Amino acid sequence: MAAIFAASTRADTLLLESTPDGGRKILISGGGRCNILPVRLDESRFVTESSPHTLRKIIRSWPLAEQIAFFERELKLPLVEETESGKLFPASNRARDVRDGLLALAGRRGARFCPNAKVTGASPTPRGWKVELESGAPLEADALILATGGLSVPKTGSDGRGLQIAEHLGHTLHPTYAALTPLTAAPPPFGHLAGVSLPVTITVRDGRRTATATGGFLFTHHGYSGPAVLDVSHVAVRAGPKSPAQIRVRWTALDEGQWELALRPDGTRTALGALRSRLPERLALALLGVAGVEPARPLAQLRRLERLRLVDTLVRGALPCTGHEGYKKAEVTGGGVSLAEIDPRTMESRRHRGLFLCGEMLDAFGPIGGYNFLWAWVTGRAAGLGVARRAAG
Ligand SMILES: Cc1cc2nc3c(=O)[nH]c(=O)nc-3n(C[C@H](O)[C@H](O)[C@H](O)COP(=O)(O)OP(=O)(O)OC[C@H]3O[C@@H](n4cnc5c(N)ncnc54)[C@H](O)[C@@H]3O)c2cc1C
Protein backbone atom coordinates (compact mmCIF):
# COMPACT_ATOMS: atom_id res chain seq x y z
CA MET A 1 0.00 0.00 0.00
CA ALA A 2 2.91 2.32 0.79
CA ALA A 3 4.47 1.59 -2.61
CA ILE A 4 1.14 2.14 -4.40
CA PHE A 5 0.66 5.58 -2.90
CA ALA A 6 4.32 6.63 -3.17
CA ALA A 7 4.38 5.63 -6.84
CA SER A 8 1.02 7.32 -7.50
CA THR A 9 2.71 10.67 -7.20
CA ARG A 10 5.38 9.67 -9.70
CA ALA A 11 8.05 9.11 -7.06
CA ASP A 12 10.55 6.58 -8.42
CA THR A 13 9.58 3.70 -6.13
CA LEU A 14 11.43 0.47 -5.44
CA LEU A 15 9.62 -2.20 -3.42
CA LEU A 16 12.25 -4.38 -1.73
CA GLU A 17 10.90 -7.72 -0.52
CA SER A 18 12.92 -10.43 1.19
CA THR A 19 10.77 -13.38 0.03
CA PRO A 20 10.37 -14.50 -3.59
CA ASP A 21 6.79 -13.17 -3.78
CA GLY A 22 5.78 -10.99 -0.78
CA GLY A 23 2.45 -10.47 0.93
CA ARG A 24 2.53 -13.97 2.38
CA LYS A 25 0.55 -12.97 5.44
CA ILE A 26 -2.24 -11.87 3.17
CA LEU A 27 -2.18 -15.33 1.61
CA ILE A 28 -2.62 -17.15 4.95
CA SER A 29 -5.04 -14.62 6.41
CA GLY A 30 -8.66 -15.34 7.21
CA GLY A 31 -8.14 -19.05 6.54
CA GLY A 32 -6.98 -18.25 2.98
CA ARG A 33 -9.94 -15.89 2.37
CA CYS A 34 -8.36 -12.66 3.74
CA ASN A 35 -10.54 -10.74 6.12
CA ILE A 36 -9.53 -7.53 4.43
CA LEU A 37 -11.39 -5.01 6.66
CA PRO A 38 -14.04 -4.87 9.36
CA VAL A 39 -17.62 -3.91 8.44
CA ARG A 40 -17.67 -1.39 11.27
CA LEU A 41 -14.80 0.19 13.12
CA ASP A 42 -14.57 0.60 16.89
CA GLU A 43 -11.38 2.60 17.41
CA SER A 44 -11.37 1.87 21.14
CA ARG A 45 -10.54 -1.77 20.42
CA PHE A 46 -6.99 -1.00 19.30
CA VAL A 47 -4.27 -1.69 21.85
CA THR A 48 -1.26 0.62 22.19
CA GLU A 49 1.14 1.84 24.85
CA SER A 50 1.43 5.07 22.89
CA SER A 51 -1.14 7.88 22.85
CA PRO A 52 -4.64 6.64 21.87
CA HIS A 53 -5.21 10.15 20.54
CA THR A 54 -2.34 9.78 18.05
CA LEU A 55 -3.64 6.36 17.09
CA ARG A 56 -7.13 7.73 16.40
CA LYS A 57 -5.69 10.55 14.34
CA ILE A 58 -3.83 8.07 12.16
CA ILE A 59 -6.86 5.78 11.73
CA ARG A 60 -9.14 8.65 10.80
CA SER A 61 -6.80 9.74 8.00
CA TRP A 62 -8.42 7.16 5.69
CA PRO A 63 -12.08 6.53 6.57
CA LEU A 64 -13.26 2.93 6.35
CA ALA A 65 -15.77 3.72 3.58
CA GLU A 66 -12.96 5.14 1.42
CA GLN A 67 -10.82 2.08 2.03
CA ILE A 68 -13.67 -0.17 0.94
CA ALA A 69 -14.13 1.97 -2.17
CA PHE A 70 -10.39 1.74 -2.88
CA PHE A 71 -10.46 -2.05 -2.94
CA GLU A 72 -13.68 -2.22 -4.91
CA ARG A 73 -12.82 0.47 -7.49
CA GLU A 74 -9.03 0.57 -7.78
CA LEU A 75 -8.37 -3.12 -7.24
CA LYS A 76 -11.69 -4.16 -8.82
CA LEU A 77 -12.20 -6.46 -5.86
CA PRO A 78 -15.83 -6.51 -4.71
CA LEU A 79 -16.08 -7.10 -0.94
CA VAL A 80 -18.81 -9.05 0.82
CA GLU A 81 -19.87 -8.91 4.43
CA GLU A 82 -19.97 -12.00 6.62
CA THR A 83 -22.91 -10.86 8.70
CA GLU A 84 -22.42 -13.09 11.73
CA SER A 85 -18.82 -11.90 12.26
CA GLY A 86 -18.94 -8.34 10.90
CA LYS A 87 -15.96 -9.08 8.63
CA LEU A 88 -15.36 -8.11 4.99
CA PHE A 89 -13.87 -10.59 2.53
CA PRO A 90 -13.20 -10.42 -1.20
CA ALA A 91 -16.26 -11.82 -2.97
CA SER A 92 -13.99 -14.39 -4.62
CA ASN A 93 -13.01 -15.63 -1.11
CA ARG A 94 -9.44 -15.81 -2.41
CA ALA A 95 -6.72 -14.09 -0.39
CA ARG A 96 -4.47 -14.47 -3.43
CA ASP A 97 -6.66 -11.98 -5.32
CA VAL A 98 -5.91 -9.35 -2.65
CA ARG A 99 -2.15 -9.96 -2.67
CA ASP A 100 -1.91 -10.17 -6.46
CA GLY A 101 -4.22 -7.17 -6.91
CA LEU A 102 -2.10 -4.97 -4.65
CA LEU A 103 1.14 -5.99 -6.34
CA ALA A 104 -0.34 -5.45 -9.78
CA LEU A 105 -1.63 -2.00 -8.85
CA ALA A 106 1.76 -1.03 -7.41
CA GLY A 107 3.26 -2.08 -10.74
CA ARG A 108 0.68 -0.14 -12.77
CA ARG A 109 1.38 2.96 -10.73
CA GLY A 110 5.08 2.63 -11.55
CA ALA A 111 6.62 0.88 -8.52
CA ARG A 112 9.33 -1.63 -9.35
CA PHE A 113 9.07 -4.87 -7.38
CA CYS A 114 12.37 -6.46 -6.27
CA PRO A 115 11.79 -9.91 -4.75
CA ASN A 116 14.54 -11.83 -2.89
CA ALA A 117 15.94 -8.50 -1.70
CA LYS A 118 16.52 -8.64 2.03
CA VAL A 119 17.34 -5.32 3.65
CA THR A 120 19.97 -5.71 6.37
CA GLY A 121 20.56 -2.11 7.38
CA ALA A 122 19.81 1.54 6.65
CA SER A 123 21.68 4.72 7.44
CA PRO A 124 21.14 8.40 6.71
CA THR A 125 23.53 10.08 4.28
CA PRO A 126 23.93 13.79 3.52
CA ARG A 127 21.61 13.32 0.49
CA GLY A 128 19.13 10.78 1.77
CA TRP A 129 19.44 7.10 2.69
CA LYS A 130 21.81 4.22 2.12
CA VAL A 131 20.02 0.86 2.16
CA GLU A 132 22.09 -2.27 2.64
CA LEU A 133 21.03 -5.58 1.19
CA GLU A 134 21.96 -9.13 2.12
CA SER A 135 23.36 -9.59 -1.35
CA GLY A 136 24.39 -6.96 -3.86
CA ALA A 137 25.55 -3.37 -3.63
CA PRO A 138 23.84 -0.91 -1.26
CA LEU A 139 21.15 1.34 -2.74
CA GLU A 140 20.80 5.09 -2.48
CA ALA A 141 17.39 6.72 -1.98
CA ASP A 142 15.96 10.14 -1.13
CA ALA A 143 13.54 8.57 1.33
CA LEU A 144 12.97 5.18 2.95
CA ILE A 145 9.73 3.56 4.12
CA LEU A 146 10.10 0.68 6.57
CA ALA A 147 7.10 -1.65 6.20
CA THR A 148 8.70 -4.85 7.42
CA GLY A 149 5.99 -6.11 9.78
CA GLY A 150 6.51 -7.49 13.26
CA LEU A 151 7.69 -10.83 14.62
CA SER A 152 4.66 -13.05 14.19
CA VAL A 153 4.79 -16.12 11.95
CA PRO A 154 8.40 -15.45 10.90
CA LYS A 155 8.22 -17.97 8.07
CA THR A 156 6.15 -15.40 6.13
CA GLY A 157 9.23 -13.15 5.95
CA SER A 158 8.55 -10.82 8.89
CA ASP A 159 11.33 -11.83 11.24
CA GLY A 160 11.81 -8.63 13.20
CA ARG A 161 14.76 -7.35 11.18
CA GLY A 162 12.92 -4.12 10.41
CA LEU A 163 12.32 -3.52 14.12
CA GLN A 164 16.05 -3.96 14.73
CA ILE A 165 16.82 -1.44 11.98
CA ALA A 166 14.39 1.08 13.51
CA GLU A 167 15.93 0.56 16.96
CA HIS A 168 19.43 0.91 15.54
CA LEU A 169 18.34 4.23 14.05
CA GLY A 170 17.46 5.44 17.54
CA HIS A 171 13.74 4.67 17.70
CA THR A 172 12.15 3.68 21.00
CA LEU A 173 10.57 0.25 20.89
CA HIS A 174 7.80 -0.57 23.33
CA PRO A 175 8.56 -4.15 24.40
CA THR A 176 7.19 -6.53 21.79
CA TYR A 177 4.99 -9.52 22.60
CA ALA A 178 2.89 -12.11 20.80
CA ALA A 179 -0.73 -10.98 20.48
CA LEU A 180 -3.83 -12.69 19.09
CA THR A 181 -2.23 -16.02 19.97
CA PRO A 182 -3.77 -19.22 21.41
CA LEU A 183 -3.33 -19.83 25.15
CA THR A 184 -2.03 -23.06 26.67
CA ALA A 185 -2.40 -24.98 29.91
CA ALA A 186 0.06 -27.67 30.99
CA PRO A 187 -1.21 -30.16 31.84
CA PRO A 188 -4.35 -29.24 29.85
CA PRO A 189 -7.26 -29.81 32.24
CA PHE A 190 -9.73 -29.80 29.35
CA GLY A 191 -7.58 -31.55 26.72
CA HIS A 192 -10.29 -34.19 26.31
CA LEU A 193 -12.61 -31.42 25.05
CA ALA A 194 -10.32 -30.59 22.07
CA GLY A 195 -12.52 -29.62 19.15
CA VAL A 196 -15.48 -28.44 21.25
CA SER A 197 -16.40 -24.85 20.39
CA LEU A 198 -19.06 -22.43 21.59
CA PRO A 199 -19.68 -18.70 22.03
CA VAL A 200 -18.56 -17.35 25.43
CA THR A 201 -17.59 -14.18 27.22
CA ILE A 202 -14.02 -14.32 28.46
CA THR A 203 -12.20 -11.88 30.75
CA VAL A 204 -8.47 -11.81 31.43
CA ARG A 205 -7.07 -9.74 34.26
CA ASP A 206 -3.65 -9.12 35.65
CA GLY A 207 -2.66 -6.50 38.20
CA ARG A 208 -2.75 -3.68 35.64
CA ARG A 209 -4.78 -4.69 32.59
CA THR A 210 -8.14 -6.20 31.79
CA ALA A 211 -9.53 -7.43 28.49
CA THR A 212 -12.98 -8.87 27.80
CA ALA A 213 -14.29 -10.41 24.61
CA THR A 214 -17.48 -12.14 23.54
CA GLY A 215 -17.26 -14.59 20.68
CA GLY A 216 -16.07 -18.00 19.57
CA PHE A 217 -14.08 -20.18 21.99
CA LEU A 218 -12.35 -23.40 20.96
CA PHE A 219 -10.81 -26.08 23.16
CA THR A 220 -7.52 -27.35 21.70
CA HIS A 221 -5.25 -30.25 22.70
CA HIS A 222 -2.93 -27.81 24.46
CA GLY A 223 -5.34 -25.16 25.70
CA TYR A 224 -7.71 -22.64 24.16
CA SER A 225 -8.18 -20.75 20.91
CA GLY A 226 -10.96 -19.07 18.89
CA PRO A 227 -11.51 -15.36 18.24
CA ALA A 228 -12.54 -14.47 21.81
CA VAL A 229 -9.44 -16.15 23.29
CA LEU A 230 -7.12 -14.53 20.71
CA ASP A 231 -8.61 -11.10 21.39
CA VAL A 232 -7.83 -11.24 25.12
CA SER A 233 -4.60 -13.24 24.89
CA HIS A 234 -2.35 -10.18 25.03
CA VAL A 235 -3.14 -9.60 28.70
CA ALA A 236 -2.24 -13.21 29.58
CA VAL A 237 0.92 -13.05 27.44
CA ARG A 238 2.11 -9.84 29.08
CA ALA A 239 1.35 -11.04 32.61
CA GLY A 240 3.92 -13.81 32.08
CA PRO A 241 4.39 -17.04 34.03
CA LYS A 242 5.59 -15.47 37.32
CA SER A 243 2.34 -13.69 38.11
CA PRO A 244 -0.13 -15.29 35.72
CA ALA A 245 -3.27 -13.46 34.71
CA GLN A 246 -6.64 -14.67 35.95
CA ILE A 247 -8.98 -15.93 33.27
CA ARG A 248 -12.72 -16.20 33.87
CA VAL A 249 -15.31 -17.46 31.42
CA ARG A 250 -19.06 -17.00 31.25
CA TRP A 251 -19.90 -20.15 29.35
CA THR A 252 -23.36 -19.10 28.12
CA ALA A 253 -25.29 -15.88 27.61
CA LEU A 254 -27.04 -16.47 30.97
CA ASP A 255 -26.03 -14.37 33.97
CA GLU A 256 -26.15 -15.40 37.61
CA GLY A 257 -29.85 -14.66 38.12
CA GLN A 258 -30.83 -16.45 34.92
CA TRP A 259 -28.88 -19.56 35.91
CA GLU A 260 -30.50 -19.51 39.38
CA LEU A 261 -33.83 -19.68 37.57
CA ALA A 262 -32.65 -22.35 35.12
CA LEU A 263 -31.48 -24.54 38.02
CA ARG A 264 -34.74 -24.35 39.96
CA PRO A 265 -36.13 -27.78 40.94
CA ASP A 266 -38.16 -29.08 38.03
CA GLY A 267 -39.70 -32.54 38.42
CA THR A 268 -37.00 -35.16 38.00
CA ARG A 269 -34.74 -32.92 35.91
CA THR A 270 -31.06 -33.55 36.65
CA ALA A 271 -28.14 -31.13 36.85
CA LEU A 272 -26.78 -32.51 33.56
CA GLY A 273 -30.21 -32.14 31.97
CA ALA A 274 -30.31 -28.45 32.90
CA LEU A 275 -26.81 -27.75 31.55
CA ARG A 276 -27.07 -29.94 28.48
CA SER A 277 -29.84 -27.80 26.99
CA ARG A 278 -27.49 -24.81 26.89
CA LEU A 279 -23.99 -26.26 26.51
CA PRO A 280 -22.25 -29.02 24.53
CA GLU A 281 -22.74 -32.18 26.61
CA ARG A 282 -19.02 -32.93 27.06
CA LEU A 283 -18.42 -29.42 28.37
CA ALA A 284 -21.50 -29.64 30.61
CA LEU A 285 -20.04 -32.79 32.18
CA ALA A 286 -16.63 -31.14 32.64
CA LEU A 287 -18.14 -28.06 34.30
CA LEU A 288 -20.24 -30.22 36.64
CA GLY A 289 -16.98 -31.97 37.55
CA VAL A 290 -15.29 -28.62 38.28
CA ALA A 291 -18.24 -27.58 40.47
CA GLY A 292 -18.26 -30.96 42.25
CA VAL A 293 -21.85 -31.74 41.30
CA GLU A 294 -22.91 -35.26 40.35
CA PRO A 295 -24.38 -35.06 36.78
CA ALA A 296 -27.31 -37.35 37.65
CA ARG A 297 -28.27 -35.37 40.73
CA PRO A 298 -31.87 -34.12 40.48
CA LEU A 299 -32.07 -30.32 40.68
CA ALA A 300 -34.53 -30.75 43.56
CA GLN A 301 -31.75 -32.34 45.63
CA LEU A 302 -29.02 -29.77 44.96
CA ARG A 303 -27.67 -28.32 48.18
CA ARG A 304 -27.32 -24.56 48.45
CA LEU A 305 -23.53 -24.67 48.30
CA GLU A 306 -23.58 -26.99 45.29
CA ARG A 307 -25.95 -24.64 43.50
CA LEU A 308 -23.72 -21.65 44.33
CA ARG A 309 -20.58 -23.46 43.12
CA LEU A 310 -22.31 -24.51 39.92
CA VAL A 311 -23.62 -21.02 39.12
CA ASP A 312 -20.20 -19.59 39.88
CA THR A 313 -18.52 -22.07 37.53
CA LEU A 314 -21.02 -21.31 34.76
CA VAL A 315 -20.89 -17.53 35.08
CA ARG A 316 -17.26 -16.87 36.04
CA GLY A 317 -15.48 -20.19 35.74
CA ALA A 318 -11.72 -20.03 36.23
CA LEU A 319 -9.70 -21.21 33.25
CA PRO A 320 -6.23 -22.51 34.10
CA CYS A 321 -3.57 -21.09 31.76
CA THR A 322 0.18 -21.56 31.99
CA GLY A 323 1.43 -20.19 28.69
CA HIS A 324 0.73 -19.35 25.05
CA GLU A 325 1.65 -20.43 21.53
CA GLY A 326 3.91 -17.40 20.99
CA TYR A 327 4.92 -15.79 17.69
CA LYS A 328 4.65 -19.14 15.89
CA LYS A 329 0.86 -18.78 15.95
CA ALA A 330 0.37 -15.09 16.84
CA GLU A 331 -1.62 -13.18 14.25
CA VAL A 332 0.10 -9.99 15.22
CA THR A 333 2.89 -8.42 17.30
CA GLY A 334 2.07 -6.16 20.23
CA GLY A 335 4.39 -3.27 21.11
CA GLY A 336 6.85 -1.86 18.57
CA VAL A 337 7.96 1.59 17.46
CA SER A 338 6.41 4.28 19.64
CA LEU A 339 3.77 6.37 17.89
CA ALA A 340 5.18 9.38 19.74
CA GLU A 341 8.18 9.25 17.41
CA ILE A 342 6.08 9.38 14.23
CA ASP A 343 4.33 12.33 12.63
CA PRO A 344 0.74 10.99 12.51
CA ARG A 345 -0.07 12.87 9.29
CA THR A 346 2.82 11.54 7.23
CA MET A 347 4.24 8.62 9.24
CA GLU A 348 7.63 10.33 8.99
CA SER A 349 10.05 9.56 11.78
CA ARG A 350 10.60 12.38 14.24
CA ARG A 351 14.14 11.05 14.66
CA HIS A 352 15.19 11.15 11.00
CA ARG A 353 13.97 13.19 8.08
CA GLY A 354 13.15 11.03 5.10
CA LEU A 355 12.47 7.89 7.15
CA PHE A 356 8.86 6.64 7.25
CA LEU A 357 7.40 3.74 9.22
CA CYS A 358 4.13 1.88 8.87
CA GLY A 359 2.18 -1.29 9.62
CA GLU A 360 2.66 -3.91 12.26
CA MET A 361 6.10 -2.66 13.29
CA LEU A 362 4.38 0.31 14.96
CA ASP A 363 3.07 0.12 18.52
CA ALA A 364 -0.57 -0.75 17.80
CA PHE A 365 -2.72 -3.74 17.00
CA GLY A 366 -6.42 -4.41 16.82
CA PRO A 367 -8.71 -7.35 17.49
CA ILE A 368 -9.58 -10.17 15.12
CA GLY A 369 -11.89 -8.95 12.35
CA GLY A 370 -9.89 -7.05 9.74
CA TYR A 371 -8.54 -4.42 12.14
CA ASN A 372 -4.91 -5.32 11.57
CA PHE A 373 -5.05 -5.07 7.81
CA LEU A 374 -6.92 -1.80 8.27
CA TRP A 375 -3.95 -0.54 10.32
CA ALA A 376 -1.53 -1.71 7.63
CA TRP A 377 -3.58 -0.11 4.81
CA VAL A 378 -4.06 3.23 6.62
CA THR A 379 -0.48 3.63 7.78
CA GLY A 380 0.94 2.34 4.49
CA ARG A 381 -1.07 4.84 2.48
CA ALA A 382 -0.14 7.68 4.83
CA ALA A 383 3.56 6.79 4.55
CA GLY A 384 3.39 6.58 0.73
CA LEU A 385 1.69 9.96 0.52
CA GLY A 386 4.07 11.31 3.17
CA VAL A 387 7.10 10.46 1.03
CA ALA A 388 5.50 12.08 -1.98
CA ARG A 389 4.59 15.21 -0.03
CA ARG A 390 8.13 15.49 1.21
CA ALA A 391 9.54 15.14 -2.30
CA ALA A 392 7.16 17.85 -3.49
CA GLY A 393 8.12 20.13 -0.59
C1 LIG B 1 -2.27 -16.48 10.31
C2 LIG B 1 -2.60 -15.02 10.24
C3 LIG B 1 -3.85 -14.63 9.82
C4 LIG B 1 -4.20 -13.27 9.78
N1 LIG B 1 -5.44 -12.92 9.36
C5 LIG B 1 -5.77 -11.61 9.32
C6 LIG B 1 -7.05 -11.22 8.81
O1 LIG B 1 -7.82 -12.05 8.29
N2 LIG B 1 -7.37 -9.89 8.88
C7 LIG B 1 -6.50 -8.95 9.37
O2 LIG B 1 -6.86 -7.77 9.42
N3 LIG B 1 -5.27 -9.30 9.81
C8 LIG B 1 -4.89 -10.60 9.77
N4 LIG B 1 -3.63 -10.94 10.19
C9 LIG B 1 -2.69 -9.87 10.58
C10 LIG B 1 -2.09 -9.22 9.32
O3 LIG B 1 -1.62 -10.24 8.45
C11 LIG B 1 -0.94 -8.27 9.69
O4 LIG B 1 -1.40 -7.36 10.66
C12 LIG B 1 -0.45 -7.51 8.45
O5 LIG B 1 -0.03 -8.43 7.46
C13 LIG B 1 0.70 -6.57 8.80
O6 LIG B 1 1.08 -5.94 7.62
P1 LIG B 1 2.57 -5.34 7.43
O7 LIG B 1 2.65 -4.93 6.00
O8 LIG B 1 2.88 -4.36 8.48
O9 LIG B 1 3.55 -6.58 7.67
P2 LIG B 1 3.67 -7.96 6.89
O10 LIG B 1 2.38 -8.38 6.28
O11 LIG B 1 4.34 -8.89 7.84
O12 LIG B 1 4.63 -7.63 5.66
C14 LIG B 1 5.98 -7.31 5.86
C15 LIG B 1 6.72 -7.65 4.57
O13 LIG B 1 8.06 -7.17 4.68
C16 LIG B 1 8.92 -8.20 4.28
N5 LIG B 1 10.19 -8.02 5.02
C17 LIG B 1 10.40 -8.16 6.34
N6 LIG B 1 11.65 -7.87 6.67
C18 LIG B 1 12.27 -7.53 5.51
C19 LIG B 1 13.60 -7.13 5.19
N7 LIG B 1 14.53 -7.02 6.13
N8 LIG B 1 13.91 -6.86 3.90
C20 LIG B 1 12.95 -6.95 2.92
N9 LIG B 1 11.66 -7.34 3.17
C21 LIG B 1 11.35 -7.62 4.44
C22 LIG B 1 8.23 -9.49 4.61
O14 LIG B 1 8.71 -10.58 3.86
C23 LIG B 1 6.77 -9.14 4.31
O15 LIG B 1 6.46 -9.40 2.98
C24 LIG B 1 -3.25 -12.28 10.19
C25 LIG B 1 -1.98 -12.68 10.58
C26 LIG B 1 -1.64 -14.04 10.59
C27 LIG B 1 -0.24 -14.42 11.00
PDB file of C-alpha atoms in Angstrom, residues 2 129 187 269 342:
ATOM      1  CA  ALA A   2       2.910   2.316   0.794  1.00  0.00           C
ATOM      2  CA  TRP A 129      19.439   7.098   2.689  1.00  0.00           C
ATOM      3  CA  PRO A 187      -1.210 -30.164  31.836  1.00  0.00           C
ATOM      4  CA  ARG A 269     -34.742 -32.918  35.906  1.00  0.00           C
ATOM      5  CA  ILE A 342       6.081   9.381  14.232  1.00  0.00           C
TER       6      ILE A 342
END
